[in-house]
PDB file of C-alpha atoms and ligand atoms in Angstrom:
ATOM      1  CA  UNK A   1      37.079  10.132 -13.061  1.00  0.00           C
ATOM      2  CA  UNK A   2      37.433   6.333 -12.027  1.00  0.00           C
ATOM      3  CA  UNK A   3      37.727   3.668 -14.529  1.00  0.00           C
ATOM      4  CA  UNK A   4      34.189   2.647 -14.457  1.00  0.00           C
ATOM      5  CA  UNK A   5      33.008   6.254 -15.199  1.00  0.00           C
ATOM      6  CA  UNK A   6      35.814   6.461 -17.976  1.00  0.00           C
ATOM      7  CA  UNK A   7      34.526   3.389 -19.674  1.00  0.00           C
ATOM      8  CA  UNK A   8      30.830   4.667 -19.469  1.00  0.00           C
ATOM      9  CA  UNK A   9      31.697   7.911 -21.171  1.00  0.00           C
ATOM     10  CA  UNK A  10      33.456   6.080 -23.890  1.00  0.00           C
ATOM     11  CA  UNK A  11      30.567   3.605 -24.377  1.00  0.00           C
ATOM     12  CA  UNK A  12      27.840   6.213 -24.498  1.00  0.00           C
ATOM     13  CA  UNK A  13      29.364   8.250 -27.300  1.00  0.00           C
ATOM     14  CA  UNK A  14      30.079   4.966 -29.130  1.00  0.00           C
ATOM     15  CA  UNK A  15      26.689   3.565 -28.718  1.00  0.00           C
ATOM     16  CA  UNK A  16      24.639   6.851 -28.917  1.00  0.00           C
ATOM     17  CA  UNK A  17      23.263   6.651 -25.391  1.00  0.00           C
ATOM     18  CA  UNK A  18      22.089   9.574 -23.388  1.00  0.00           C
ATOM     19  CA  UNK A  19      22.309   8.929 -19.521  1.00  0.00           C
ATOM     20  CA  UNK A  20      19.634  10.872 -17.438  1.00  0.00           C
ATOM     21  CA  UNK A  21      20.174  10.993 -13.781  1.00  0.00           C
ATOM     22  CA  UNK A  22      17.625  12.201 -11.010  1.00  0.00           C
ATOM     23  CA  UNK A  23      19.396  14.515  -8.129  1.00  0.00           C
ATOM     24  CA  UNK A  24      18.801  11.629  -5.659  1.00  0.00           C
ATOM     25  CA  UNK A  25      21.478   9.393  -7.358  1.00  0.00           C
ATOM     26  CA  UNK A  26      24.994   9.085  -6.047  1.00  0.00           C
ATOM     27  CA  UNK A  27      27.533  11.782  -7.026  1.00  0.00           C
ATOM     28  CA  UNK A  28      29.604   9.224  -9.279  1.00  0.00           C
ATOM     29  CA  UNK A  29      26.325   8.681 -11.405  1.00  0.00           C
ATOM     30  CA  UNK A  30      25.807  12.429 -11.467  1.00  0.00           C
ATOM     31  CA  UNK A  31      29.235  13.099 -12.934  1.00  0.00           C
ATOM     32  CA  UNK A  32      28.696  10.679 -16.056  1.00  0.00           C
ATOM     33  CA  UNK A  33      25.095  11.853 -16.772  1.00  0.00           C
ATOM     34  CA  UNK A  34      24.278  14.068 -19.838  1.00  0.00           C
ATOM     35  CA  UNK A  35      21.510  15.591 -17.844  1.00  0.00           C
ATOM     36  CA  UNK A  36      20.927  15.942 -13.876  1.00  0.00           C
ATOM     37  CA  UNK A  37      17.639  17.344 -12.621  1.00  0.00           C
ATOM     38  CA  UNK A  38      14.431  17.078 -10.878  1.00  0.00           C
ATOM     39  CA  UNK A  39      11.502  15.213 -12.137  1.00  0.00           C
ATOM     40  CA  UNK A  40      10.130  18.189 -14.423  1.00  0.00           C
ATOM     41  CA  UNK A  41      13.723  18.880 -15.948  1.00  0.00           C
ATOM     42  CA  UNK A  42      14.110  15.052 -16.642  1.00  0.00           C
ATOM     43  CA  UNK A  43      10.645  14.931 -18.422  1.00  0.00           C
ATOM     44  CA  UNK A  44      11.704  17.937 -20.370  1.00  0.00           C
ATOM     45  CA  UNK A  45      14.989  16.440 -21.511  1.00  0.00           C
ATOM     46  CA  UNK A  46      13.204  13.018 -22.181  1.00  0.00           C
ATOM     47  CA  UNK A  47      11.060  14.959 -24.681  1.00  0.00           C
ATOM     48  CA  UNK A  48      14.038  16.348 -26.612  1.00  0.00           C
ATOM     49  CA  UNK A  49      16.763  13.780 -26.192  1.00  0.00           C
ATOM     50  CA  UNK A  50      18.110  12.946 -29.809  1.00  0.00           C
ATOM     51  CA  UNK A  51      19.880   9.687 -28.813  1.00  0.00           C
ATOM     52  CA  UNK A  52      18.441   6.151 -29.841  1.00  0.00           C
ATOM     53  CA  UNK A  53      18.915   4.867 -26.549  1.00  0.00           C
ATOM     54  CA  UNK A  54      18.312   6.281 -22.912  1.00  0.00           C
ATOM     55  CA  UNK A  55      19.523   5.185 -19.518  1.00  0.00           C
ATOM     56  CA  UNK A  56      17.217   6.648 -16.727  1.00  0.00           C
ATOM     57  CA  UNK A  57      19.020   6.449 -13.626  1.00  0.00           C
ATOM     58  CA  UNK A  58      16.157   7.127 -11.170  1.00  0.00           C
ATOM     59  CA  UNK A  59      13.103   5.149 -10.473  1.00  0.00           C
ATOM     60  CA  UNK A  60      10.716   3.551 -12.751  1.00  0.00           C
ATOM     61  CA  UNK A  61       7.965   5.987 -13.235  1.00  0.00           C
ATOM     62  CA  UNK A  62      10.603   8.451 -14.504  1.00  0.00           C
ATOM     63  CA  UNK A  63      11.897   5.733 -17.247  1.00  0.00           C
ATOM     64  CA  UNK A  64       8.207   5.372 -18.061  1.00  0.00           C
ATOM     65  CA  UNK A  65       7.887   8.988 -18.533  1.00  0.00           C
ATOM     66  CA  UNK A  66      10.711   8.743 -21.041  1.00  0.00           C
ATOM     67  CA  UNK A  67       9.135   5.853 -22.945  1.00  0.00           C
ATOM     68  CA  UNK A  68       5.709   7.611 -23.176  1.00  0.00           C
ATOM     69  CA  UNK A  69       7.430  10.599 -24.709  1.00  0.00           C
ATOM     70  CA  UNK A  70       9.798   8.686 -27.065  1.00  0.00           C
ATOM     71  CA  UNK A  71       8.335   5.223 -28.050  1.00  0.00           C
ATOM     72  CA  UNK A  72      10.787   4.864 -30.957  1.00  0.00           C
ATOM     73  CA  UNK A  73      13.781   4.913 -28.296  1.00  0.00           C
ATOM     74  CA  UNK A  74      15.069   2.036 -26.421  1.00  0.00           C
ATOM     75  CA  UNK A  75      14.594   3.051 -22.777  1.00  0.00           C
ATOM     76  CA  UNK A  76      16.425   1.429 -20.102  1.00  0.00           C
ATOM     77  CA  UNK A  77      16.507   1.451 -16.149  1.00  0.00           C
ATOM     78  CA  UNK A  78      19.776  -0.146 -14.605  1.00  0.00           C
ATOM     79  CA  UNK A  79      17.746  -1.943 -11.960  1.00  0.00           C
ATOM     80  CA  UNK A  80      14.287  -3.333 -12.537  1.00  0.00           C
ATOM     81  CA  UNK A  81      13.445  -3.109  -8.680  1.00  0.00           C
ATOM     82  CA  UNK A  82      14.125   0.699  -8.485  1.00  0.00           C
ATOM     83  CA  UNK A  83      10.277   1.631  -7.913  1.00  0.00           C
ATOM     84  CA  UNK A  84       8.751   4.423  -6.133  1.00  0.00           C
ATOM     85  CA  UNK A  85       6.220   3.386  -3.225  1.00  0.00           C
ATOM     86  CA  UNK A  86       4.328   6.430  -3.582  1.00  0.00           C
ATOM     87  CA  UNK A  87       3.686   5.894  -7.307  1.00  0.00           C
ATOM     88  CA  UNK A  88       2.026   2.474  -6.619  1.00  0.00           C
ATOM     89  CA  UNK A  89      -0.226   3.760  -3.817  1.00  0.00           C
ATOM     90  CA  UNK A  90      -3.213   3.974  -6.012  1.00  0.00           C
ATOM     91  CA  UNK A  91      -4.305   1.596  -8.818  1.00  0.00           C
ATOM     92  CA  UNK A  92      -6.542   2.345 -11.732  1.00  0.00           C
ATOM     93  CA  UNK A  93      -9.622   0.896  -9.937  1.00  0.00           C
ATOM     94  CA  UNK A  94      -9.246   2.984  -6.907  1.00  0.00           C
ATOM     95  CA  UNK A  95      -8.824   6.011  -9.025  1.00  0.00           C
ATOM     96  CA  UNK A  96     -12.086   5.311 -11.004  1.00  0.00           C
ATOM     97  CA  UNK A  97     -13.902   5.037  -7.704  1.00  0.00           C
ATOM     98  CA  UNK A  98     -12.566   8.356  -6.620  1.00  0.00           C
ATOM     99  CA  UNK A  99     -13.497   9.862 -10.133  1.00  0.00           C
ATOM    100  CA  UNK A 100     -17.130   8.577  -9.721  1.00  0.00           C
ATOM    101  CA  UNK A 101     -17.215  10.187  -6.255  1.00  0.00           C
ATOM    102  CA  UNK A 102     -15.975  13.556  -7.743  1.00  0.00           C
ATOM    103  CA  UNK A 103     -17.342  13.917 -11.257  1.00  0.00           C
ATOM    104  CA  UNK A 104     -16.893  17.476 -11.617  1.00  0.00           C
ATOM    105  CA  UNK A 105     -13.247  17.505 -10.514  1.00  0.00           C
ATOM    106  CA  UNK A 106     -10.212  17.588 -12.947  1.00  0.00           C
ATOM    107  CA  UNK A 107      -7.659  14.833 -11.699  1.00  0.00           C
ATOM    108  CA  UNK A 108      -4.207  16.405 -11.350  1.00  0.00           C
ATOM    109  CA  UNK A 109      -1.429  13.665 -10.771  1.00  0.00           C
ATOM    110  CA  UNK A 110       1.684  14.100  -9.240  1.00  0.00           C
ATOM    111  CA  UNK A 111       4.247  12.677 -11.894  1.00  0.00           C
ATOM    112  CA  UNK A 112       5.182  10.118  -9.334  1.00  0.00           C
ATOM    113  CA  UNK A 113       2.331   7.876 -10.685  1.00  0.00           C
ATOM    114  CA  UNK A 114       2.435   4.546 -12.840  1.00  0.00           C
ATOM    115  CA  UNK A 115       1.610   4.853 -16.656  1.00  0.00           C
ATOM    116  CA  UNK A 116      -1.424   2.835 -16.048  1.00  0.00           C
ATOM    117  CA  UNK A 117      -2.746   5.498 -13.645  1.00  0.00           C
ATOM    118  CA  UNK A 118      -1.871   8.476 -15.970  1.00  0.00           C
ATOM    119  CA  UNK A 119      -4.178   7.152 -18.349  1.00  0.00           C
ATOM    120  CA  UNK A 120      -7.073   8.313 -16.152  1.00  0.00           C
ATOM    121  CA  UNK A 121      -5.708  11.687 -15.219  1.00  0.00           C
ATOM    122  CA  UNK A 122      -6.025  15.138 -16.879  1.00  0.00           C
ATOM    123  CA  UNK A 123      -2.672  16.773 -16.154  1.00  0.00           C
ATOM    124  CA  UNK A 124       0.660  15.738 -14.472  1.00  0.00           C
ATOM    125  CA  UNK A 125       2.637  18.074 -12.180  1.00  0.00           C
ATOM    126  CA  UNK A 126       6.062  17.870 -10.470  1.00  0.00           C
ATOM    127  CA  UNK A 127       7.059  19.390  -7.258  1.00  0.00           C
ATOM    128  CA  UNK A 128       8.489  22.334  -9.170  1.00  0.00           C
ATOM    129  CA  UNK A 129       5.691  22.994 -11.537  1.00  0.00           C
ATOM    130  CA  UNK A 130       2.520  21.906  -9.494  1.00  0.00           C
ATOM    131  CA  UNK A 131       1.551  25.566  -8.185  1.00  0.00           C
ATOM    132  CA  UNK A 132       2.090  27.142 -11.623  1.00  0.00           C
ATOM    133  CA  UNK A 133       0.195  24.372 -13.618  1.00  0.00           C
ATOM    134  CA  UNK A 134      -2.738  24.302 -11.075  1.00  0.00           C
ATOM    135  CA  UNK A 135      -3.089  28.101 -11.188  1.00  0.00           C
ATOM    136  CA  UNK A 136      -3.358  27.918 -14.930  1.00  0.00           C
ATOM    137  CA  UNK A 137      -5.506  24.993 -15.203  1.00  0.00           C
ATOM    138  CA  UNK A 138      -9.007  25.739 -16.720  1.00  0.00           C
ATOM    139  CA  UNK A 139     -10.826  23.991 -13.700  1.00  0.00           C
ATOM    140  CA  UNK A 140     -12.114  25.287 -10.392  1.00  0.00           C
ATOM    141  CA  UNK A 141     -12.492  21.826  -8.723  1.00  0.00           C
ATOM    142  CA  UNK A 142      -9.482  19.684  -8.573  1.00  0.00           C
ATOM    143  CA  UNK A 143      -8.774  16.176  -7.257  1.00  0.00           C
ATOM    144  CA  UNK A 144      -4.993  15.842  -6.466  1.00  0.00           C
ATOM    145  CA  UNK A 145      -3.374  12.472  -6.162  1.00  0.00           C
ATOM    146  CA  UNK A 146      -1.568  10.744  -4.623  1.00  0.00           C
ATOM    147  CA  UNK A 147       0.816  13.001  -2.356  1.00  0.00           C
ATOM    148  CA  UNK A 148      -1.399  14.798   0.361  1.00  0.00           C
ATOM    149  CA  UNK A 149       1.786  16.751   1.609  1.00  0.00           C
ATOM    150  CA  UNK A 150       2.546  18.228  -1.890  1.00  0.00           C
ATOM    151  CA  UNK A 151      -1.250  18.691  -2.218  1.00  0.00           C
ATOM    152  CA  UNK A 152      -1.605  20.594   1.012  1.00  0.00           C
ATOM    153  CA  UNK A 153       1.402  22.810   0.031  1.00  0.00           C
ATOM    154  CA  UNK A 154      -0.330  23.592  -3.252  1.00  0.00           C
ATOM    155  CA  UNK A 155      -3.764  24.265  -1.684  1.00  0.00           C
ATOM    156  CA  UNK A 156      -2.253  27.002   0.424  1.00  0.00           C
ATOM    157  CA  UNK A 157      -0.539  28.569  -2.561  1.00  0.00           C
ATOM    158  CA  UNK A 158      -3.795  28.335  -4.612  1.00  0.00           C
ATOM    159  CA  UNK A 159      -6.418  29.241  -1.986  1.00  0.00           C
ATOM    160  CA  UNK A 160      -8.945  30.291  -4.789  1.00  0.00           C
ATOM    161  CA  UNK A 161      -9.405  26.778  -6.191  1.00  0.00           C
ATOM    162  CA  UNK A 162     -11.187  23.705  -4.390  1.00  0.00           C
ATOM    163  CA  UNK A 163      -8.683  20.926  -4.103  1.00  0.00           C
ATOM    164  CA  UNK A 164      -9.432  17.581  -2.747  1.00  0.00           C
ATOM    165  CA  UNK A 165      -6.726  15.429  -1.431  1.00  0.00           C
ATOM    166  CA  UNK A 166      -6.290  11.757  -0.868  1.00  0.00           C
ATOM    167  CA  UNK A 167      -4.116  10.150   1.707  1.00  0.00           C
ATOM    168  CA  UNK A 168      -0.752   8.985   0.248  1.00  0.00           C
ATOM    169  CA  UNK A 169       2.791  10.249  -0.101  1.00  0.00           C
ATOM    170  CA  UNK A 170       6.514   9.586   0.037  1.00  0.00           C
ATOM    171  CA  UNK A 171       7.711   7.331   2.855  1.00  0.00           C
ATOM    172  CA  UNK A 172      11.075   8.699   2.745  1.00  0.00           C
ATOM    173  CA  UNK A 173      10.084  12.457   3.390  1.00  0.00           C
ATOM    174  CA  UNK A 174       7.297  11.432   5.843  1.00  0.00           C
ATOM    175  CA  UNK A 175      10.121  10.333   8.190  1.00  0.00           C
ATOM    176  CA  UNK A 176      10.954  14.010   8.983  1.00  0.00           C
ATOM    177  CA  UNK A 177       9.272  15.419  11.827  1.00  0.00           C
ATOM    178  CA  UNK A 178       8.764  19.077  13.341  1.00  0.00           C
ATOM    179  CA  UNK A 179      10.862  17.817  16.385  1.00  0.00           C
ATOM    180  CA  UNK A 180      13.563  16.988  13.989  1.00  0.00           C
ATOM    181  CA  UNK A 181      13.458  20.788  12.616  1.00  0.00           C
ATOM    182  CA  UNK A 182      13.372  22.188  16.345  1.00  0.00           C
ATOM    183  CA  UNK A 183      16.438  20.000  17.367  1.00  0.00           C
ATOM    184  CA  UNK A 184      18.483  20.980  13.990  1.00  0.00           C
ATOM    185  CA  UNK A 185      17.656  24.768  14.313  1.00  0.00           C
ATOM    186  CA  UNK A 186      18.813  24.797  18.014  1.00  0.00           C
ATOM    187  CA  UNK A 187      21.937  22.908  16.954  1.00  0.00           C
ATOM    188  CA  UNK A 188      22.490  25.122  13.769  1.00  0.00           C
ATOM    189  CA  UNK A 189      21.060  28.552  14.685  1.00  0.00           C
ATOM    190  CA  UNK A 190      22.793  30.399  11.838  1.00  0.00           C
ATOM    191  CA  UNK A 191      21.442  27.803   9.183  1.00  0.00           C
ATOM    192  CA  UNK A 192      18.595  28.313   6.780  1.00  0.00           C
ATOM    193  CA  UNK A 193      16.272  25.473   6.632  1.00  0.00           C
ATOM    194  CA  UNK A 194      15.380  24.239   3.063  1.00  0.00           C
ATOM    195  CA  UNK A 195      12.566  21.694   2.522  1.00  0.00           C
ATOM    196  CA  UNK A 196      10.998  19.484  -0.239  1.00  0.00           C
ATOM    197  CA  UNK A 197       6.981  19.849  -0.283  1.00  0.00           C
ATOM    198  CA  UNK A 198       6.803  16.154  -0.121  1.00  0.00           C
ATOM    199  CA  UNK A 199       7.394  16.676   3.705  1.00  0.00           C
ATOM    200  CA  UNK A 200       4.632  16.909   6.342  1.00  0.00           C
ATOM    201  CA  UNK A 201       2.740  20.268   6.471  1.00  0.00           C
ATOM    202  CA  UNK A 202       4.115  21.119   9.963  1.00  0.00           C
ATOM    203  CA  UNK A 203       7.847  20.527   8.640  1.00  0.00           C
ATOM    204  CA  UNK A 204       7.022  22.709   5.408  1.00  0.00           C
ATOM    205  CA  UNK A 205       5.730  25.484   7.728  1.00  0.00           C
ATOM    206  CA  UNK A 206       9.062  25.839   9.432  1.00  0.00           C
ATOM    207  CA  UNK A 207      11.077  26.336   6.199  1.00  0.00           C
ATOM    208  CA  UNK A 208      12.999  29.314   5.154  1.00  0.00           C
ATOM    209  CA  UNK A 209      12.685  27.986   1.395  1.00  0.00           C
ATOM    210  CA  UNK A 210      10.412  25.324  -0.039  1.00  0.00           C
ATOM    211  CA  UNK A 211      11.235  23.740  -3.448  1.00  0.00           C
ATOM    212  CA  UNK A 212      11.960  20.704  -5.653  1.00  0.00           C
ATOM    213  CA  UNK A 213      15.425  19.005  -5.568  1.00  0.00           C
ATOM    214  CA  UNK A 214      17.060  21.388  -8.004  1.00  0.00           C
ATOM    215  CA  UNK A 215      15.327  24.430  -6.793  1.00  0.00           C
ATOM    216  CA  UNK A 216      16.694  23.529  -3.202  1.00  0.00           C
ATOM    217  CA  UNK A 217      20.199  23.156  -4.916  1.00  0.00           C
ATOM    218  CA  UNK A 218      19.877  26.373  -6.977  1.00  0.00           C
ATOM    219  CA  UNK A 219      18.838  28.298  -3.721  1.00  0.00           C
ATOM    220  CA  UNK A 220      21.808  26.919  -1.796  1.00  0.00           C
ATOM    221  CA  UNK A 221      24.303  27.779  -4.438  1.00  0.00           C
ATOM    222  CA  UNK A 222      22.895  31.486  -4.816  1.00  0.00           C
ATOM    223  CA  UNK A 223      22.323  32.283  -1.015  1.00  0.00           C
ATOM    224  CA  UNK A 224      24.946  34.503   0.665  1.00  0.00           C
ATOM    225  CA  UNK A 225      24.180  32.224   3.937  1.00  0.00           C
ATOM    226  CA  UNK A 226      26.844  29.909   4.785  1.00  0.00           C
ATOM    227  CA  UNK A 227      24.931  27.125   6.635  1.00  0.00           C
ATOM    228  CA  UNK A 228      21.907  25.137   5.467  1.00  0.00           C
ATOM    229  CA  UNK A 229      19.762  22.393   7.024  1.00  0.00           C
ATOM    230  CA  UNK A 230      18.491  20.137   4.177  1.00  0.00           C
ATOM    231  CA  UNK A 231      14.932  18.681   4.449  1.00  0.00           C
ATOM    232  CA  UNK A 232      14.953  16.182   1.501  1.00  0.00           C
ATOM    233  CA  UNK A 233      16.883  13.117   0.486  1.00  0.00           C
ATOM    234  CA  UNK A 234      20.344  13.045   2.007  1.00  0.00           C
ATOM    235  CA  UNK A 235      22.099  12.681  -1.351  1.00  0.00           C
ATOM    236  CA  UNK A 236      21.312  16.355  -1.865  1.00  0.00           C
ATOM    237  CA  UNK A 237      23.525  17.130   1.439  1.00  0.00           C
ATOM    238  CA  UNK A 238      26.272  15.230  -0.343  1.00  0.00           C
ATOM    239  CA  UNK A 239      26.036  16.868  -3.679  1.00  0.00           C
ATOM    240  CA  UNK A 240      25.876  20.275  -2.163  1.00  0.00           C
ATOM    241  CA  UNK A 241      29.022  19.608   0.038  1.00  0.00           C
ATOM    242  CA  UNK A 242      30.799  18.559  -3.064  1.00  0.00           C
ATOM    243  CA  UNK A 243      29.807  21.561  -5.235  1.00  0.00           C
ATOM    244  CA  UNK A 244      30.315  24.066  -2.473  1.00  0.00           C
ATOM    245  CA  UNK A 245      32.910  23.164  -0.118  1.00  0.00           C
ATOM    246  CA  UNK A 246      33.009  26.689   1.413  1.00  0.00           C
ATOM    247  CA  UNK A 247      29.477  26.246   2.931  1.00  0.00           C
ATOM    248  CA  UNK A 248      28.160  23.841   5.542  1.00  0.00           C
ATOM    249  CA  UNK A 249      25.160  21.429   4.857  1.00  0.00           C
ATOM    250  CA  UNK A 250      23.429  19.388   7.487  1.00  0.00           C
ATOM    251  CA  UNK A 251      20.780  16.668   6.824  1.00  0.00           C
ATOM    252  CA  UNK A 252      17.570  17.214   8.748  1.00  0.00           C
ATOM    253  CA  UNK A 253      17.632  13.463   9.689  1.00  0.00           C
ATOM    254  CA  UNK A 254      20.112  10.724   9.010  1.00  0.00           C
ATOM    255  CA  UNK A 255      17.091   8.588   8.113  1.00  0.00           C
ATOM    256  CA  UNK A 256      15.910  10.620   4.775  1.00  0.00           C
ATOM    257  CA  UNK A 257      17.402   8.042   2.472  1.00  0.00           C
ATOM    258  CA  UNK A 258      15.344   6.661  -0.500  1.00  0.00           C
ATOM    259  CA  UNK A 259      16.385   3.158  -0.754  1.00  0.00           C
ATOM    260  CA  UNK A 260      14.846   2.911  -4.169  1.00  0.00           C
ATOM    261  CA  UNK A 261      16.824   5.599  -5.578  1.00  0.00           C
ATOM    262  CA  UNK A 262      19.966   4.208  -3.971  1.00  0.00           C
ATOM    263  CA  UNK A 263      19.604   0.701  -5.347  1.00  0.00           C
ATOM    264  CA  UNK A 264      21.309   1.901  -8.722  1.00  0.00           C
ATOM    265  CA  UNK A 265      25.095   1.904  -8.576  1.00  0.00           C
ATOM    266  CA  UNK A 266      27.631   3.152 -11.039  1.00  0.00           C
ATOM    267  CA  UNK A 267      28.660  -0.512 -11.595  1.00  0.00           C
ATOM    268  CA  UNK A 268      24.908  -1.032 -12.707  1.00  0.00           C
ATOM    269  CA  UNK A 269      25.082   1.753 -15.160  1.00  0.00           C
ATOM    270  CA  UNK A 270      28.179   0.324 -16.672  1.00  0.00           C
ATOM    271  CA  UNK A 271      26.435  -3.119 -17.023  1.00  0.00           C
ATOM    272  CA  UNK A 272      23.498  -1.564 -18.595  1.00  0.00           C
ATOM    273  CA  UNK A 273      25.551   0.297 -21.131  1.00  0.00           C
ATOM    274  CA  UNK A 274      27.457  -2.883 -22.008  1.00  0.00           C
ATOM    275  CA  UNK A 275      24.201  -4.857 -22.603  1.00  0.00           C
ATOM    276  CA  UNK A 276      24.902  -7.236 -19.800  1.00  0.00           C
ATOM    277  CA  UNK A 277      22.182  -5.948 -17.441  1.00  0.00           C
ATOM    278  CA  UNK A 278      19.327  -3.303 -17.132  1.00  0.00           C
ATOM    279  CA  UNK A 279      15.697  -3.589 -17.697  1.00  0.00           C
ATOM    280  CA  UNK A 280      13.975  -2.121 -20.808  1.00  0.00           C
ATOM    281  CA  UNK A 281      10.790  -0.326 -20.286  1.00  0.00           C
ATOM    282  CA  UNK A 282       7.849  -1.330 -22.642  1.00  0.00           C
ATOM    283  CA  UNK A 283       4.197   0.082 -22.498  1.00  0.00           C
ATOM    284  CA  UNK A 284       1.397  -1.015 -24.397  1.00  0.00           C
ATOM    285  CA  UNK A 285       0.698   1.805 -27.188  1.00  0.00           C
ATOM    286  CA  UNK A 286      -2.875   2.193 -26.193  1.00  0.00           C
ATOM    287  CA  UNK A 287      -1.884   2.818 -22.502  1.00  0.00           C
ATOM    288  CA  UNK A 288       1.150   5.081 -23.810  1.00  0.00           C
ATOM    289  CA  UNK A 289      -1.066   7.168 -26.018  1.00  0.00           C
ATOM    290  CA  UNK A 290      -3.606   7.714 -22.917  1.00  0.00           C
ATOM    291  CA  UNK A 291      -0.904   8.545 -20.589  1.00  0.00           C
ATOM    292  CA  UNK A 292       0.905  10.978 -22.890  1.00  0.00           C
ATOM    293  CA  UNK A 293      -1.988  13.213 -22.891  1.00  0.00           C
ATOM    294  CA  UNK A 294      -1.444  14.399 -19.226  1.00  0.00           C
ATOM    295  CA  UNK A 295       2.356  14.614 -19.529  1.00  0.00           C
ATOM    296  CA  UNK A 296       2.031  16.707 -22.867  1.00  0.00           C
ATOM    297  CA  UNK A 297      -0.424  18.950 -20.729  1.00  0.00           C
ATOM    298  CA  UNK A 298       2.071  19.322 -17.981  1.00  0.00           C
ATOM    299  CA  UNK A 299       4.841  20.388 -20.608  1.00  0.00           C
ATOM    300  CA  UNK A 300       2.434  22.844 -22.357  1.00  0.00           C
ATOM    301  CA  UNK A 301       1.174  24.532 -19.049  1.00  0.00           C
ATOM    302  CA  UNK A 302       4.652  24.363 -17.171  1.00  0.00           C
ATOM    303  CA  UNK A 303       6.828  25.565 -20.260  1.00  0.00           C
ATOM    304  CA  UNK A 304       4.396  28.357 -20.868  1.00  0.00           C
TER     305      UNK A 304
HETATM  306  P1  13P B   1      11.538  16.376  -7.485  1.00  0.00           P
HETATM  307  O1  13P B   1      12.494  15.730  -8.431  1.00  0.00           O
HETATM  308  O2  13P B   1      10.403  16.955  -8.304  1.00  0.00           O
HETATM  309  O3  13P B   1      12.111  17.309  -6.619  1.00  0.00           O
HETATM  310  O4  13P B   1      10.952  15.289  -6.827  1.00  0.00           O
HETATM  311  C1  13P B   1      11.541  14.414  -5.701  1.00  0.00           C
HETATM  312  C2  13P B   1      11.166  13.015  -5.697  1.00  0.00           C
HETATM  313  O5  13P B   1      10.821  12.483  -4.514  1.00  0.00           O
HETATM  314  C3  13P B   1      11.472  12.194  -6.917  1.00  0.00           C
HETATM  315  O6  13P B   1      10.856  11.088  -6.791  1.00  0.00           O
HETATM  316 FE1  SF4 B   2       9.336   7.977  -4.562  1.00  0.00          FE
HETATM  317 FE2  SF4 B   2       9.892   9.255  -2.301  1.00  0.00          FE
HETATM  318 FE3  SF4 B   2      12.002   7.876  -3.289  1.00  0.00          FE
HETATM  319 FE4  SF4 B   2      11.153  10.158  -4.495  1.00  0.00          FE
HETATM  320  S1  SF4 B   2      12.025   9.878  -2.496  1.00  0.00           S
HETATM  321  S2  SF4 B   2      11.291   8.015  -5.403  1.00  0.00           S
HETATM  322  S3  SF4 B   2       8.808  10.181  -3.969  1.00  0.00           S
HETATM  323  S4  SF4 B   2       9.887   7.127  -2.325  1.00  0.00           S
END
């Protein structure tokens, strides 16, 4: 542990702070977090965290999820500008128009959406819970927003339902191409290819395993294989390399870096816990209650 990490650990105990970190954060942040996970795991922890202050190291919609579930807590994000471009692709007016066009469809939102958009949705899903929740959902017709790549993956796993998609998605995962996969497989013929479902369908189709960030990390940890090509944000390559030095991990592309996730540094976390910096998340109570419904539904259907 370096001096900054030691100071953060000291202050979080003293000030009753819980630190949540998404897997796309840098390794030094993961080391001082109380919980590290994918979007679904973070939402579960947010619902249960006993501390009076939560620092969410990730992007803004994740901190909004914490606040929606825990309005009595102070919820901070170290850097205000850590947004998610996918979460802002649709606004409430655009979604209202889509709902008018598809009045019989239940609206399923990827959790990467703003609190305002969630007020208009029936249920949220994450990449690890989407297939399970859509299978269980009491609806035949579904409008899935905003990631058409994750939506396409779900459609193939749940062919019995009618799922409408809209065009939208993660600009970071969209950079990965089938050509990248062909080149990486030719270079590393013994490697298994693990991919996130936010990638384009032709990339997902070439995978040996498809899963969320923690599912990819768990798969690599348990697999007897020694080499892996990683088709998701490149911090996962770094974490896996540190956790399993006996195995080899190759990024599918050097360009798969989410700059929004990388804007938060360990020094920002220290300044936030010291009260010198950081951005507090506040959500209008009416909006919070309406948005909470679809997260509660996700936890109910996803946990069961
Ligand atoms: P998961 O954490 O569900 O794998 O999602 C990845 C992501 O892009 C988060 O923004
Ligand atoms: Fe958003 Fe993609 Fe970054 Fe995740 S990786 S925060 S979906 S831009």
